[in-house]
Short mmCIF file of C-alpha atoms and ligand atoms in Angstrom, two decimals:
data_model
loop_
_atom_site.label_atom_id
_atom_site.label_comp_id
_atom_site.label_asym_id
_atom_site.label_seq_id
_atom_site.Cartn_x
_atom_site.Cartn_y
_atom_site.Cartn_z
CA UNK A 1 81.28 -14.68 74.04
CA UNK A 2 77.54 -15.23 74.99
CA UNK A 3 75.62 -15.80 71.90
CA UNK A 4 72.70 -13.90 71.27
CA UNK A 5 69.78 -15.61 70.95
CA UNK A 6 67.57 -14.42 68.32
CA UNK A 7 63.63 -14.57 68.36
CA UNK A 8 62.04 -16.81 66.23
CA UNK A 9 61.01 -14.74 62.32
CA UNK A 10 57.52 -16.20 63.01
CA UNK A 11 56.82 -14.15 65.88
CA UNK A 12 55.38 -10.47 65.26
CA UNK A 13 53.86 -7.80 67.15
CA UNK A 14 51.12 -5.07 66.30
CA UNK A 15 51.26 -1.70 67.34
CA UNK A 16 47.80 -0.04 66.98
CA UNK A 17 46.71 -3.57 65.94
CA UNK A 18 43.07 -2.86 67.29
CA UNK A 19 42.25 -0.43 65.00
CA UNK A 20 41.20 -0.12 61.22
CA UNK A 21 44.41 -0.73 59.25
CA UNK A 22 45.91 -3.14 62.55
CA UNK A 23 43.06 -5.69 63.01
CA UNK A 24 43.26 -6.64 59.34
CA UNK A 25 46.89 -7.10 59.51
CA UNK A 26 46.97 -8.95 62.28
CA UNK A 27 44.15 -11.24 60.71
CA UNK A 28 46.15 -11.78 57.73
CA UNK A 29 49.57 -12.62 59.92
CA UNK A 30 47.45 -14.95 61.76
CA UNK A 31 46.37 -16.75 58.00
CA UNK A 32 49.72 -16.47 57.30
CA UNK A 33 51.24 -18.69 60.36
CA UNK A 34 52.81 -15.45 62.75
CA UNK A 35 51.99 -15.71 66.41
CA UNK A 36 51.18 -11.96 67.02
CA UNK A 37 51.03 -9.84 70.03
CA UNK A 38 49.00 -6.91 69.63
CA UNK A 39 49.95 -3.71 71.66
CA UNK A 40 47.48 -1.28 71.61
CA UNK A 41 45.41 1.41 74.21
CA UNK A 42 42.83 -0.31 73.49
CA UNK A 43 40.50 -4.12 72.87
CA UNK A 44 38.38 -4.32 70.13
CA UNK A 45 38.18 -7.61 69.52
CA UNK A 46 40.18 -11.32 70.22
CA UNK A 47 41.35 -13.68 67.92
CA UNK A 48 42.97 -17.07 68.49
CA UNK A 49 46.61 -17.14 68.06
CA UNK A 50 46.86 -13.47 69.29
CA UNK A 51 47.83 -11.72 72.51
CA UNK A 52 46.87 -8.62 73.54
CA UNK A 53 48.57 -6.05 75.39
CA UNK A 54 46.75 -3.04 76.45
CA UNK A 55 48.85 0.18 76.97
CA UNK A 56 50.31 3.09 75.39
CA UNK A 57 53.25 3.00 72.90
CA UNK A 58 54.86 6.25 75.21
CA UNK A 59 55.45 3.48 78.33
CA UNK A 60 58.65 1.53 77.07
CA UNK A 61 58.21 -0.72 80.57
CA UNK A 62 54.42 -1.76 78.53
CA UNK A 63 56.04 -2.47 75.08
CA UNK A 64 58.80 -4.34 76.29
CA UNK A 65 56.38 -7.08 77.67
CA UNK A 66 54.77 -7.33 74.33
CA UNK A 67 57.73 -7.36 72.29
CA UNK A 68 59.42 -10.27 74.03
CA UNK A 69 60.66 -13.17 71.57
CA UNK A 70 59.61 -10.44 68.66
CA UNK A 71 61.09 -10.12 65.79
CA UNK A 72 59.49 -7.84 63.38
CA UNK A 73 57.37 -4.90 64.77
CA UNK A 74 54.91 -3.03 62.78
CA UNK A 75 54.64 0.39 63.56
CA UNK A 76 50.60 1.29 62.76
CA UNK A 77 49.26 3.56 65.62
CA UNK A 78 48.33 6.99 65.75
CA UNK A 79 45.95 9.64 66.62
CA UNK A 80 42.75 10.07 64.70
CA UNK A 81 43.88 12.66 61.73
CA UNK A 82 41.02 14.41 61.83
CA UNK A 83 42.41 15.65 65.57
CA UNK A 84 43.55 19.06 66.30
CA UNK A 85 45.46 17.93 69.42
CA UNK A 86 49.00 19.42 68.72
CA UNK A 87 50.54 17.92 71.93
CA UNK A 88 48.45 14.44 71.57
CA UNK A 89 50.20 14.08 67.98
CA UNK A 90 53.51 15.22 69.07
CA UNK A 91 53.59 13.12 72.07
CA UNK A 92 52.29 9.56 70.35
CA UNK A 93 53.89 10.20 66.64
CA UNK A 94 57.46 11.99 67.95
CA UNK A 95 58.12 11.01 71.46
CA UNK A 96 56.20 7.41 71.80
CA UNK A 97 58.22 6.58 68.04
CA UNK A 98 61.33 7.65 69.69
CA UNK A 99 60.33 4.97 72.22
CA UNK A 100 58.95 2.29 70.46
CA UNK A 101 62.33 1.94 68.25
CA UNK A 102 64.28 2.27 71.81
CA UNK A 103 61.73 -1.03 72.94
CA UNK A 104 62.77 -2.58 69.90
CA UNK A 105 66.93 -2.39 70.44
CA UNK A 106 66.27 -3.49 74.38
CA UNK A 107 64.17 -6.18 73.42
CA UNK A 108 66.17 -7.23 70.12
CA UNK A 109 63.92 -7.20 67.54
CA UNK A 110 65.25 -7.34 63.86
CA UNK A 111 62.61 -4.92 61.92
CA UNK A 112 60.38 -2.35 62.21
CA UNK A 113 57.71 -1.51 59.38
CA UNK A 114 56.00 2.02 60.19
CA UNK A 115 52.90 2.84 58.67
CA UNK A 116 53.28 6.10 57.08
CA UNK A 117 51.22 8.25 55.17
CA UNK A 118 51.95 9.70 51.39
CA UNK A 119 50.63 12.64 53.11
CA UNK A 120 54.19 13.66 54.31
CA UNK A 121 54.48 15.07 50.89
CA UNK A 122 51.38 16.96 50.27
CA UNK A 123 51.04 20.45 51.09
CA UNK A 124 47.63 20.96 50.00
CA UNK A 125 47.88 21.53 45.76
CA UNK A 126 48.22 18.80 43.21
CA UNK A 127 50.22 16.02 43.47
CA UNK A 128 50.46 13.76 40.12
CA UNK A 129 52.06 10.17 40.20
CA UNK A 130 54.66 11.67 42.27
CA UNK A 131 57.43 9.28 43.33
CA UNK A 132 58.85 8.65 47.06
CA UNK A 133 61.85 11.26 46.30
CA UNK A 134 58.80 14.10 46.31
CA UNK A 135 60.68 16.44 49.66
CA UNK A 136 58.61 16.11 52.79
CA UNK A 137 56.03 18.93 52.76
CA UNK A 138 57.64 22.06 53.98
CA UNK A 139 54.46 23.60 54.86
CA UNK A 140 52.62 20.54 56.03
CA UNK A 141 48.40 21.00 56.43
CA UNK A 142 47.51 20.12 59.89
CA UNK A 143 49.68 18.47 62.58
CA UNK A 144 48.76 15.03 61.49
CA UNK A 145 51.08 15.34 58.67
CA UNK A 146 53.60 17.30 60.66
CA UNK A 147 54.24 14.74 62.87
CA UNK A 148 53.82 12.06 60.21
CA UNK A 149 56.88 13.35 58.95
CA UNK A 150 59.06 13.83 62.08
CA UNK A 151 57.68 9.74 62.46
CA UNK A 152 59.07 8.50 59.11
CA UNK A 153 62.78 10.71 59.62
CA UNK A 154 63.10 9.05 63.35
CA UNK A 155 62.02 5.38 61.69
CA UNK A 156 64.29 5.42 58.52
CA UNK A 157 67.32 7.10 60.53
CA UNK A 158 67.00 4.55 63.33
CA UNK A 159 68.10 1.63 60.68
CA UNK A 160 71.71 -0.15 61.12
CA UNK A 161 73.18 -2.45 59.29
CA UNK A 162 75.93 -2.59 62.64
CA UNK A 163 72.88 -3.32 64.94
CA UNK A 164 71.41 -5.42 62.90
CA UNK A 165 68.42 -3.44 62.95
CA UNK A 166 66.47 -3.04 59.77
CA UNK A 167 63.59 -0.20 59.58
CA UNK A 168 61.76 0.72 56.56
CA UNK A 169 58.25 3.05 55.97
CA UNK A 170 55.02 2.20 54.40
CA UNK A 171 53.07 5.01 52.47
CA UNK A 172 49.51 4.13 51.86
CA UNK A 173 46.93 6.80 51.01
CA UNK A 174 43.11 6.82 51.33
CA UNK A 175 42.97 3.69 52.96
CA UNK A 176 39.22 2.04 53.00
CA UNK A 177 37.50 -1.38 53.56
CA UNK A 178 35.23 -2.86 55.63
CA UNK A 179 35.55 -1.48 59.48
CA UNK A 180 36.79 1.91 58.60
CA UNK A 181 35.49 4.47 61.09
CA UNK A 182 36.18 7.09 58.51
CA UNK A 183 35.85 7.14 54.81
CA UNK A 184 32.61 5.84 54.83
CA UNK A 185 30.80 6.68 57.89
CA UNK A 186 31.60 10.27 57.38
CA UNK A 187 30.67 10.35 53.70
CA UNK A 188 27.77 8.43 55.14
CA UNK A 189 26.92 11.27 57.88
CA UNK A 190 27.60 14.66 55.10
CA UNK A 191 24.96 12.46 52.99
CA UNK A 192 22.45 11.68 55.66
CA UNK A 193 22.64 15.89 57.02
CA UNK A 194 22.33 16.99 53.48
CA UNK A 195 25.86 17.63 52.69
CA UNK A 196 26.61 15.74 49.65
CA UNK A 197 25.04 17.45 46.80
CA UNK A 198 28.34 19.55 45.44
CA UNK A 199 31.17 18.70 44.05
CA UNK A 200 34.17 21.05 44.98
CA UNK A 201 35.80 22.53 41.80
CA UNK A 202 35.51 20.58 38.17
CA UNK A 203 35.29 17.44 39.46
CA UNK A 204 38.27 15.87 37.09
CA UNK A 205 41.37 15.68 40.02
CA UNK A 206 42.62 11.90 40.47
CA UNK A 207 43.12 10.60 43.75
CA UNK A 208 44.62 7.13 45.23
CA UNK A 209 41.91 5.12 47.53
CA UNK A 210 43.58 1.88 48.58
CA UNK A 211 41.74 -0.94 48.98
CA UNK A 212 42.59 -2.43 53.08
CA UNK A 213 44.05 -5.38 51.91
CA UNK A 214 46.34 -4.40 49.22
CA UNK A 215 47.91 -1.77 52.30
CA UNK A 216 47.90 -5.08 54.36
CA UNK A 217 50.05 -7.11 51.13
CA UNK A 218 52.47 -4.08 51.43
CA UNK A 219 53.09 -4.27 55.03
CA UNK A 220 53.76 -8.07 54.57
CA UNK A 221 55.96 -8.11 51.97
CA UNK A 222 58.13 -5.55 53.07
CA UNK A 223 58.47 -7.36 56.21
CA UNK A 224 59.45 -10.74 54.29
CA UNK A 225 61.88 -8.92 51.99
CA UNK A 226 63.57 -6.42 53.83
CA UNK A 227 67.16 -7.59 55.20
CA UNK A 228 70.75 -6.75 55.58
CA UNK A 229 71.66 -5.38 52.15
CA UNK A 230 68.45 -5.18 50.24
CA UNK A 231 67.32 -2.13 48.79
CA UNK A 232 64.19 -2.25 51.27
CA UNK A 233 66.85 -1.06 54.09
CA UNK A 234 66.20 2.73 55.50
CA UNK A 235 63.43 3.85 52.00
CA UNK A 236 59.99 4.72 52.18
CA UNK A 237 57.39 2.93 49.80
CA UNK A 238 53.84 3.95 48.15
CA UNK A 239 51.47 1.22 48.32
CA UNK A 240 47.89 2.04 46.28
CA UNK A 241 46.13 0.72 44.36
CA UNK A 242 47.76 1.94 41.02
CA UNK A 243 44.10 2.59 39.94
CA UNK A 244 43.67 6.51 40.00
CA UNK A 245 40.32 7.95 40.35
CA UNK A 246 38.08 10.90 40.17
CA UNK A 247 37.45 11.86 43.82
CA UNK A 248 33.58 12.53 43.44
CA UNK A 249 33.47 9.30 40.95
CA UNK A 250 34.94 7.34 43.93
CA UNK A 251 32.63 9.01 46.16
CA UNK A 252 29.90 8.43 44.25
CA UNK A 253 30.07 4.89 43.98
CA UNK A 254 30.07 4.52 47.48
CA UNK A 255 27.25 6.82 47.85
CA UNK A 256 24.92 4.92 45.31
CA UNK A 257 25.93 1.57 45.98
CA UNK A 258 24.10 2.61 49.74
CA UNK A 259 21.44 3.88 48.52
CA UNK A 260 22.15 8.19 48.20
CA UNK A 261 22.09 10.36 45.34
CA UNK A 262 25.32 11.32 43.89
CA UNK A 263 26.43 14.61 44.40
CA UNK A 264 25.69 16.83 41.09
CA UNK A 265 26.06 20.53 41.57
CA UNK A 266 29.74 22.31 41.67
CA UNK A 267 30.52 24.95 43.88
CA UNK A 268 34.70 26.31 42.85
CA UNK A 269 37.39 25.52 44.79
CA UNK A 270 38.16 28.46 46.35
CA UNK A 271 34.84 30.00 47.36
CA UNK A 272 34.45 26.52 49.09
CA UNK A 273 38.30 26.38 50.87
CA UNK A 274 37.89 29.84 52.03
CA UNK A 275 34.57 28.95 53.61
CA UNK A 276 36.07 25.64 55.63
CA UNK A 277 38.96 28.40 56.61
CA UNK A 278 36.87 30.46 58.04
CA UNK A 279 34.64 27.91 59.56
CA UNK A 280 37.74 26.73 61.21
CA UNK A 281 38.86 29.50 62.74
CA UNK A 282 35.41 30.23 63.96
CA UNK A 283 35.74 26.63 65.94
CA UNK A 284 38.98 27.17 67.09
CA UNK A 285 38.21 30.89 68.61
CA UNK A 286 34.87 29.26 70.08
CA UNK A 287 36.78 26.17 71.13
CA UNK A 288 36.78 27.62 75.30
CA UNK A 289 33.18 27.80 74.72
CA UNK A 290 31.85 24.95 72.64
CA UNK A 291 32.61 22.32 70.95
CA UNK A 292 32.29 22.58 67.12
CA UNK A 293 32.83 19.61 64.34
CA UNK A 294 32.84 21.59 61.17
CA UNK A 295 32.10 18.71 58.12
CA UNK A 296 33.81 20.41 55.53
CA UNK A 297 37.45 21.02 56.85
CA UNK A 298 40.27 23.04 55.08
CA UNK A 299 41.93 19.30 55.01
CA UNK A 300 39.14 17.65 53.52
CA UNK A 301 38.06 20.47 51.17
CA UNK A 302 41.84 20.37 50.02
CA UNK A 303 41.69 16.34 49.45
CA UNK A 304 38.00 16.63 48.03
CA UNK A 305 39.28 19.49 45.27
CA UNK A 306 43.06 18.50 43.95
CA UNK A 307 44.91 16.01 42.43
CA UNK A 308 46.89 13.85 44.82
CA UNK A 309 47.95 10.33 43.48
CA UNK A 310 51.33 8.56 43.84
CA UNK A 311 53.78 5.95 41.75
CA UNK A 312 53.70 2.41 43.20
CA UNK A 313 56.71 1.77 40.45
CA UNK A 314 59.00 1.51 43.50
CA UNK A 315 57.91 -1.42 45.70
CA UNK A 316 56.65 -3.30 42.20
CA UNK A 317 60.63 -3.24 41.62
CA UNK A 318 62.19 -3.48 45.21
CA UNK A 319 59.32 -6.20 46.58
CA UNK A 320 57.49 -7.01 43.93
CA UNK A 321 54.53 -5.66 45.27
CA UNK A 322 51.20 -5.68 42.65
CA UNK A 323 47.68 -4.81 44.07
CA UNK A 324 45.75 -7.68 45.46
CA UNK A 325 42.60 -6.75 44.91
CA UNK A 326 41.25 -4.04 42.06
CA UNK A 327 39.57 -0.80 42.87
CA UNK A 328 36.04 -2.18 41.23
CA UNK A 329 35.90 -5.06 43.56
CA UNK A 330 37.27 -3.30 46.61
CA UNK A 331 34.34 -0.92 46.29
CA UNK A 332 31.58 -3.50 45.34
CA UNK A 333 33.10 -5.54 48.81
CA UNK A 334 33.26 -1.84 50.94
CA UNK A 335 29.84 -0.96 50.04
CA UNK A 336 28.77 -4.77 50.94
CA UNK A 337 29.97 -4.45 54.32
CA UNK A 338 28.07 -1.55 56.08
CA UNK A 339 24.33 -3.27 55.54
CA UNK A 340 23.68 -0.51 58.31
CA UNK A 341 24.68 2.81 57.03
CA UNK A 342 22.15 2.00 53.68
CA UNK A 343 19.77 4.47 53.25
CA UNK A 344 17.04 3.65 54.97
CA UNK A 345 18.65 0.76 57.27
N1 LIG B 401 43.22 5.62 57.20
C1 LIG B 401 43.92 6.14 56.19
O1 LIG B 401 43.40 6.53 55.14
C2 LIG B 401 45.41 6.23 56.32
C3 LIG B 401 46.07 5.84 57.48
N2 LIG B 401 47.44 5.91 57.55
C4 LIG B 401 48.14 5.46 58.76
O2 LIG B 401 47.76 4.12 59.03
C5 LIG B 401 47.84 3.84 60.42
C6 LIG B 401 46.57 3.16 60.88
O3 LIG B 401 45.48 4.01 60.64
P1 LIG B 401 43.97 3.53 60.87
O4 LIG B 401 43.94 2.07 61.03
O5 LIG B 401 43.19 4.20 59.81
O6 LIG B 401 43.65 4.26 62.26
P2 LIG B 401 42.86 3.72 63.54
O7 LIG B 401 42.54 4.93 64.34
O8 LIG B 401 41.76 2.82 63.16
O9 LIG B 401 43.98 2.87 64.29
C7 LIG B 401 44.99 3.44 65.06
C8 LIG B 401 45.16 2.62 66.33
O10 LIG B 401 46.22 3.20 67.09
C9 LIG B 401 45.86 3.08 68.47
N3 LIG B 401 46.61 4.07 69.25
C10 LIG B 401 46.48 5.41 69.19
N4 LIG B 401 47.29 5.97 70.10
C11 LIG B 401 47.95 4.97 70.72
C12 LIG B 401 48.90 4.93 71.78
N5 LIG B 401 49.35 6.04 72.37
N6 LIG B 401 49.37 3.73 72.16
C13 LIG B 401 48.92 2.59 71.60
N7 LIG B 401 47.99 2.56 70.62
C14 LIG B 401 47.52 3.74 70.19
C15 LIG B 401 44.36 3.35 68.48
O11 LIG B 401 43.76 2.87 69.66
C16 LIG B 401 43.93 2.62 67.24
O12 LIG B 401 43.50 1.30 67.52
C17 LIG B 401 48.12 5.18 61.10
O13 LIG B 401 49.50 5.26 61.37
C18 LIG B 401 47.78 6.21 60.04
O14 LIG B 401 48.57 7.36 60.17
C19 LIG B 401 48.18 6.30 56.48
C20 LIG B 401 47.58 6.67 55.32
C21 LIG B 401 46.17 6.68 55.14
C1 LIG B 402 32.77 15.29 53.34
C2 LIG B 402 33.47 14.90 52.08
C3 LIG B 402 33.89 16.09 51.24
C4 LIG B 402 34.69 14.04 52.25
C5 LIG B 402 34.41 12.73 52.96
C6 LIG B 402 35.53 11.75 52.77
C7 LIG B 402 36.73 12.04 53.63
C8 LIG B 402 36.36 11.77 55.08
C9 LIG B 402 37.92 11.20 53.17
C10 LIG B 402 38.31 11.51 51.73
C11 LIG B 402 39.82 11.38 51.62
C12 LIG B 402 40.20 10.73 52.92
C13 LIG B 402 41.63 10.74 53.37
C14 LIG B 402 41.93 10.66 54.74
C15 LIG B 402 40.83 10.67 55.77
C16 LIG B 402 39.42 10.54 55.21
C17 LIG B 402 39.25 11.36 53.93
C18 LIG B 402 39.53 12.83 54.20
C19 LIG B 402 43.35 10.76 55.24
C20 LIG B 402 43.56 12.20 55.70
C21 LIG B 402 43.61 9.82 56.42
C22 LIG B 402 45.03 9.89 56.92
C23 LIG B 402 46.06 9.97 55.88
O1 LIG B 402 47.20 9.64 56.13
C24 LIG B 402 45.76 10.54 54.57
C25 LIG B 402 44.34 10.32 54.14
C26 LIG B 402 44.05 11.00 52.81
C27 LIG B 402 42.67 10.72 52.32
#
């Protein structure tokens, strides 16, 4: 019988690898010793000791050149969230995951670590140190989280202990750090227009932001520890940074430390959600027509105004995972790197 020759545990590849989350991965695999090929539709940057591959995860023919000699895959693309593409989401999340796991058996690589969300739980109302056996959302918010879900099923089902194929999901939430097009620069942008003097509802709900590279330490680690027979094998994990916070007191750290007023005034929940709702549906009648980026989405309005923050108690047991870096430092080191989104700059 021929023996199969597997690739060497060293060698890893990125999907999505030149975006936020990706690039510092890969810079920490590279630290770290792995020779990584990143697979992404697009170059943002180069880095010695990596290879990139430009194409999308939907073309098996394109993954199967990066994943050659690969042995652990991690799973990290997707659309922008903030996206109302139904068949963009559907096509990348569903049918490119269905493919990207099919790459992986062809080109025999061992695991696959998908970057989640702890979104596929929330359906819009509190969530409170909930643990991974929360259901999925039945009623999910947008199609983001739809497909998130669909994503994490296909992942966790694909795992086989008789193909000696070992998948497991990551759920981070409110991922920031230097080089995030999001969090900040939009917070940023709402503060610059005007936008951020209210605070929707009480201001008291708890939320998870997690620092980059504590999501990054979760990634790694469950790639290191997951095998045949560990408890890693087929679960889903919440990575945060175990330091709940007030939303707006989050928010307004970031805000001052650039340079902009905290927001003061409160406006209730409701009276604001129904206004993004309608705003909404105003866009998406007018969508033939014109183009219009409401700031204040029914997402965001729902993530600005409730509770949502999740138990880490799970991969502190199974992987041993504790956060890297604390929330106070992973702000002061956030707010350090965008010199040009200061007030002023
Ligand atoms: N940013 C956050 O707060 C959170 C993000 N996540 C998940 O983390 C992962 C990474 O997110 P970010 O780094 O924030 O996003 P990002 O937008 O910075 O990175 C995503 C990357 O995927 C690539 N990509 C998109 N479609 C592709 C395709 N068809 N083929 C190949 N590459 C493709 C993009 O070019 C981009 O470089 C995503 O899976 C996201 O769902 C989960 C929880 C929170
Ligand atoms: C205008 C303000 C009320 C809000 C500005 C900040 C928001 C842009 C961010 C606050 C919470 C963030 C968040 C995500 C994106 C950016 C925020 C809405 C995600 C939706 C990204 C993808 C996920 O998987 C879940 C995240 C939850 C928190």
């Amino acid at each position: 019988m021929a023996t199969r020759i597997r690739p060497s545990n060293k060698r890893c590849a990125v999907i999505g690898g030149s975006g936020f989350l990706g690039r510092h991965l890969v810079e920490r695999l590279v630290d770290r010793g792995y020779a990584v090929a990143v697979f992404d539709i697009r170059q943002t940057y180069e880095l010695p000791g990596v290879n990139f591959y430009q194409g999308d995860l939907c073309d098996k023919h394109a993954l199967l050149t990066a994943l050659k000699d690969v042995s652990i895959v991690f799973h990290c693309a997707s659309p922008a969230p903030a996206s109302d593409d139904r068949a963009l989401f559907q096509r990348v999340n569903i049918d490119g995951t269905r493919t990207v796991i099919q790459a992986c058996h062809e080109a025999g690589v061992q695991k696959l670590v998908l970057t989640s969300s702890a979104s596929v739980v929330f359906e819009g109302s509190d969530i409170k140190n909930a643990k991974e056996d929360l259901p999925y959302a039945k009623r999910p918010i947008d199609y983001y989280t739809e497909t998130k879900i669909q994503q994490e099923k296909l992942v966790l089902e694909a795992c086989s202990k008789e193909m000696d194929f070992f998948t497991i999901a990551i759920r981070p939430h409110g991922i920031f750090g230097p080089r995030d097009p999001q969090l900040v620069p939009i917070l940023v942008d709402a503060a610059r227009r005007g936008k951020m003097k209210f605070i929707i509802g009480d201001g008291s709900n708890l939320v998870d932001f997690t620092y980059v590279e504590n999501v990054v330490h979760g990634h790694i680690l469950a790639a290191e520890r997951l095998k045949a027979d560990s408890p890693l094998c087929a679960q889903a994990y919440h990575i945060t940074n175990d330091e709940p916070v007030r939303f707006w007191d989050f928010m307004s750290q970031i805000l001052v430390g650039l340079g902009y007023s905290a927001p003061r005034y409160h406006l209730p929940y409701m009276l604001v959600y129904g206004i993004a709702l309608l705003l909404w549906l105003i866009a998406f009648i007018m969508r033939p027509l014109v183009q219009i980026k409401p700031t204040f989405t029914p997402m965001r309005v729902a993530l600005a105004g409730t509770h949502h923050y999740y138990s880490c108690a799970r991969a502190k047991q199974d992987m041993g995972y504790q956060p890297v870096v604390p929330l106070k430092e992973a702000i002061a080191r956030t707010v350090e790197s965008y010199p040009h989104l200061r007030k002023g700059a």
